[in-house]
Short mmCIF file of C-alpha atoms in Angstrom, two decimals:
data_model
loop_
_atom_site.label_atom_id
_atom_site.label_comp_id
_atom_site.label_asym_id
_atom_site.label_seq_id
_atom_site.Cartn_x
_atom_site.Cartn_y
_atom_site.Cartn_z
CA GLU L 1 0.27 0.16 0.22
CA ALA L 2 1.45 3.34 -0.93
CA GLY L 3 2.01 5.69 1.78
CA VAL L 4 1.09 9.56 2.34
CA ALA L 5 3.34 11.47 -0.40
CA GLN L 6 4.63 15.02 0.21
CA SER L 7 6.55 17.18 -1.82
CA PRO L 8 8.81 18.84 -2.10
CA ARG L 9 11.12 17.37 0.83
CA TYR L 10 12.92 20.45 1.47
CA LYS L 11 12.43 24.25 0.55
CA ILE L 12 14.15 27.32 1.31
CA ILE L 13 13.23 30.61 0.70
CA GLU L 14 13.66 33.98 1.55
CA LYS L 15 11.13 36.06 4.31
CA ARG L 16 8.02 37.69 2.34
CA GLN L 17 8.42 34.94 -0.33
CA SER L 18 5.55 32.44 -1.04
CA VAL L 19 5.67 28.76 -1.02
CA ALA L 20 3.33 25.95 -1.25
CA PHE L 21 3.50 21.93 -0.39
CA TRP L 22 1.83 19.41 -1.62
CA CYS L 23 0.26 16.13 -0.22
CA ASN L 24 -1.48 13.01 -1.62
CA PRO L 25 -2.83 10.85 1.01
CA ILE L 26 -3.33 7.05 1.19
CA SER L 27 -6.04 6.09 -1.10
CA GLY L 28 -9.53 6.05 0.46
CA HIS L 29 -8.74 8.19 3.19
CA ALA L 30 -11.14 10.55 3.97
CA THR L 31 -9.64 12.71 6.59
CA LEU L 32 -6.18 14.55 5.84
CA TYR L 33 -4.40 17.02 8.78
CA TRP L 34 -1.40 19.40 8.10
CA TYR L 35 0.67 19.88 11.26
CA GLN L 36 3.82 22.09 11.66
CA GLN L 37 6.45 20.90 13.73
CA ILE L 38 8.91 23.10 14.68
CA LEU L 39 12.56 21.81 15.88
CA GLY L 40 12.20 20.03 19.16
CA GLN L 41 8.54 20.18 19.44
CA GLY L 42 5.50 17.93 19.07
CA PRO L 43 3.38 18.40 15.74
CA LYS L 44 0.70 21.05 16.13
CA LEU L 45 -2.36 20.87 13.84
CA LEU L 46 -3.05 23.59 11.17
CA ILE L 47 -6.20 22.45 9.57
CA GLN L 48 -8.10 19.11 9.22
CA PHE L 49 -10.17 18.08 6.12
CA GLN L 50 -13.11 15.89 5.94
CA ASN L 51 -12.97 14.97 2.26
CA ASN L 52 -13.20 18.29 0.82
CA GLY L 53 -14.64 20.16 3.59
CA VAL L 54 -12.56 21.86 6.41
CA VAL L 55 -13.21 20.17 9.97
CA ASP L 56 -10.94 22.58 12.00
CA ASP L 57 -8.65 25.28 10.85
CA SER L 58 -8.50 26.93 14.35
CA GLN L 59 -5.01 26.80 14.71
CA LEU L 60 -4.00 28.13 11.25
CA PRO L 61 -2.87 31.60 10.74
CA LYS L 62 -5.36 32.78 8.50
CA ASP L 63 -3.38 35.84 7.30
CA ARG L 64 -0.80 34.26 5.89
CA PHE L 65 -1.67 30.61 5.57
CA SER L 66 -4.11 28.94 3.52
CA ALA L 67 -5.01 25.23 2.25
CA GLU L 68 -7.21 23.57 -0.07
CA ARG L 69 -8.53 20.13 -1.03
CA LEU L 70 -10.96 20.90 -3.79
CA LYS L 71 -11.39 17.51 -5.24
CA GLY L 72 -11.16 15.79 -1.72
CA VAL L 73 -8.32 13.64 -2.37
CA ASP L 74 -5.01 15.64 -2.51
CA SER L 75 -4.08 18.85 -1.01
CA THR L 76 -2.15 21.73 -0.96
CA LEU L 77 -1.13 24.35 1.97
CA LYS L 78 0.31 27.72 0.77
CA ILE L 79 2.29 30.29 3.15
CA GLN L 80 2.31 34.01 1.82
CA PRO L 81 4.32 35.82 2.64
CA ALA L 82 6.56 33.38 4.51
CA LYS L 83 7.99 34.69 8.15
CA LEU L 84 11.40 33.33 9.63
CA GLU L 85 9.26 31.83 12.46
CA ASP L 86 7.41 29.88 9.70
CA SER L 87 10.86 27.47 9.52
CA ALA L 88 9.60 23.93 10.64
CA VAL L 89 8.76 20.68 8.83
CA TYR L 90 4.94 20.77 7.64
CA LEU L 91 3.84 17.46 8.13
CA CYS L 92 0.80 15.82 6.51
CA ALA L 93 -1.55 12.74 7.69
CA SER L 94 -4.77 10.81 6.88
CA THR L 95 -7.05 8.80 8.34
CA LEU L 96 -9.28 6.29 6.89
CA GLY L 97 -12.35 7.54 8.80
CA THR L 98 -13.97 10.01 11.14
CA LEU L 99 -14.29 7.95 14.37
CA HIS L 100 -12.60 9.04 17.65
CA GLY L 101 -8.67 9.29 17.07
CA ASN L 102 -8.09 6.78 14.34
CA GLU L 103 -4.19 5.71 13.97
CA GLN L 104 -3.12 8.46 11.24
CA PHE L 105 -0.50 7.89 8.58
CA PHE L 106 2.11 10.34 7.99
CA GLY L 107 3.97 11.61 5.42
CA PRO L 108 7.81 12.13 5.32
CA GLY L 109 7.14 15.93 5.88
CA THR L 110 8.59 18.77 3.73
CA ARG L 111 11.34 20.71 5.89
CA LEU L 112 10.91 24.60 5.11
CA THR L 113 13.89 27.23 5.87
CA VAL L 114 12.70 30.91 5.83
CA LEU L 115 16.08 33.02 5.85
CA SER X 1 -1.16 24.32 22.21
CA GLN X 2 0.16 20.81 23.08
CA GLN X 3 -1.67 19.00 25.78
CA GLY X 4 0.50 16.11 26.63
CA GLU X 5 4.00 16.40 28.24
CA GLU X 6 6.40 13.66 27.84
CA ASP X 7 9.10 12.98 30.56
CA PRO X 8 12.19 12.61 30.55
CA GLN X 9 12.95 15.02 27.52
CA ALA X 10 15.82 12.69 26.38
CA LEU X 11 16.75 8.98 27.61
CA SER X 12 20.02 7.38 26.86
CA ILE X 13 20.77 3.54 27.51
CA GLN X 14 22.66 0.65 26.60
CA GLU X 15 21.21 -2.06 24.01
CA GLY X 16 19.25 -4.52 25.86
CA GLU X 17 17.95 -2.42 28.35
CA ASN X 18 14.58 -1.24 29.20
CA ALA X 19 13.49 2.12 28.26
CA THR X 20 9.91 3.72 29.83
CA MET X 21 8.66 7.29 28.98
CA ASN X 22 6.23 9.00 30.79
CA CYS X 23 3.11 10.97 29.58
CA SER X 24 0.84 13.71 31.76
CA TYR X 25 -1.97 15.25 30.44
CA LYS X 26 -4.85 17.83 31.67
CA THR X 27 -8.06 17.31 30.66
CA SER X 28 -9.97 14.29 30.14
CA ILE X 29 -9.54 11.94 26.92
CA ASN X 30 -11.12 9.52 24.71
CA ASN X 31 -7.77 7.82 23.98
CA LEU X 32 -3.89 8.29 24.08
CA GLN X 33 -1.94 7.35 21.03
CA TRP X 34 1.85 6.94 21.04
CA TYR X 35 4.04 7.42 17.83
CA ARG X 36 7.73 7.08 17.44
CA GLN X 37 9.63 9.41 14.93
CA ASN X 38 12.92 8.43 13.18
CA SER X 39 15.43 11.80 12.48
CA GLY X 40 13.86 13.59 9.27
CA ARG X 41 11.06 11.10 8.92
CA GLY X 42 7.32 11.38 9.48
CA LEU X 43 5.44 9.66 12.42
CA VAL X 44 4.56 6.40 12.64
CA HIS X 45 1.70 5.02 14.81
CA LEU X 46 2.70 2.89 17.42
CA ILE X 47 -0.10 1.79 19.66
CA LEU X 48 -3.33 3.44 20.70
CA ILE X 49 -5.03 3.00 24.39
CA ARG X 50 -8.68 4.06 25.43
CA SER X 51 -9.62 5.49 28.47
CA ASN X 52 -11.61 2.27 29.74
CA GLU X 53 -8.26 0.26 29.31
CA ARG X 54 -5.49 0.30 31.88
CA GLU X 55 -2.71 -1.61 29.84
CA LYS X 56 -1.90 -2.70 26.31
CA HIS X 57 1.13 -4.55 24.98
CA SER X 58 2.35 -4.62 21.26
CA GLY X 59 5.35 -6.81 20.74
CA ARG X 60 8.44 -5.68 23.12
CA LEU X 61 5.99 -2.31 23.60
CA ARG X 62 3.82 -2.06 26.74
CA VAL X 63 1.61 1.38 27.66
CA THR X 64 -0.32 1.57 30.85
CA LEU X 65 -2.84 4.40 31.24
CA ASP X 66 -4.12 6.06 34.42
CA THR X 67 -6.96 8.48 34.16
CA SER X 68 -6.95 9.03 37.63
CA LYS X 69 -3.51 10.55 37.65
CA LYS X 70 -4.14 11.57 33.87
CA SER X 71 -0.62 9.80 32.79
CA SER X 72 0.66 6.92 30.32
CA SER X 73 3.61 5.35 30.24
CA LEU X 74 5.33 3.44 27.33
CA LEU X 75 7.93 0.75 28.03
CA ILE X 76 10.54 -0.73 25.60
CA THR X 77 11.94 -3.85 26.60
CA ALA X 78 14.78 -5.33 25.40
CA SER X 79 15.75 -2.18 23.70
CA ARG X 80 17.76 -2.56 20.36
CA ALA X 81 19.89 0.44 18.33
CA ALA X 82 16.97 0.68 15.75
CA ASP X 83 14.79 1.91 18.90
CA THR X 84 16.72 5.29 18.75
CA ALA X 85 14.02 7.90 17.49
CA SER X 86 11.88 10.31 19.36
CA TYR X 87 8.71 9.46 21.00
CA PHE X 88 5.27 11.01 21.40
CA CYS X 89 2.18 11.26 23.02
CA ALA X 90 -0.56 12.20 21.97
CA THR X 91 -4.06 12.77 23.05
CA VAL X 92 -7.59 12.76 21.20
CA ALA X 93 -10.42 14.17 23.71
CA SER X 94 -12.92 14.48 20.71
CA ILE X 95 -12.75 13.83 17.14
CA ASN X 96 -11.28 16.70 16.29
CA ASP X 97 -9.00 17.49 18.94
CA MET X 98 -5.86 15.34 18.99
CA ARG X 99 -2.77 17.16 20.31
CA PHE X 100 0.81 15.83 20.56
CA GLY X 101 3.45 16.62 22.99
CA ALA X 102 6.71 17.52 22.89
CA GLY X 103 8.51 13.89 22.58
CA THR X 104 11.46 12.05 24.14
CA ARG X 105 14.44 11.47 22.81
CA LEU X 106 15.44 8.06 23.13
CA THR X 107 19.31 6.84 22.30
CA VAL X 108 20.22 3.34 22.33
CA LYS X 109 23.88 2.62 22.43
CA PRO X 110 25.03 -0.38 20.66
#
């Protein structure tokens, strides 16, 4: 079974530039998550999709971050404009259904460095 | 904000020894999960324990949950160098609320 795919794996940009990350979840997984993991910390949920609808985006900095999952499959996360404190690993995860705390399957992440 | 807090932050042991990591949390939960993260990789699910369970086993892993103390522990027995990784607990309070702790960095020396 193919896992969660993410690209790019690494990205280096200057502050105030824009950047976009892509995620393709496991086939058939209805729920998709984007996390931000700052070095030395645990993942922090940014946004959760159920099919193509947003379930929770309470911790997404909406002035600069946006995400979409138009066809209920793959998803993109965008930062515009980036700040130094956005340097982190951005993880995408998916789960099969919507039951309480289903096991989440994670992609390898995209490491973003903002200079 | 993070709910679970792992203890210790870092742990270094010799191969063959047991490793114990603890997780404390503040609010009521539906279940608690443990994940492993190797350097530069995504997280891998290890085990899930529900709030009405006290102990679960999976291979060399043993997880306990004490809801009265709001704490959980992960025991890895007969550790191997390949167990070197960061271990995170994640508390699930509701369907939309899964929060990770800061993790324990485990180093197993060959």
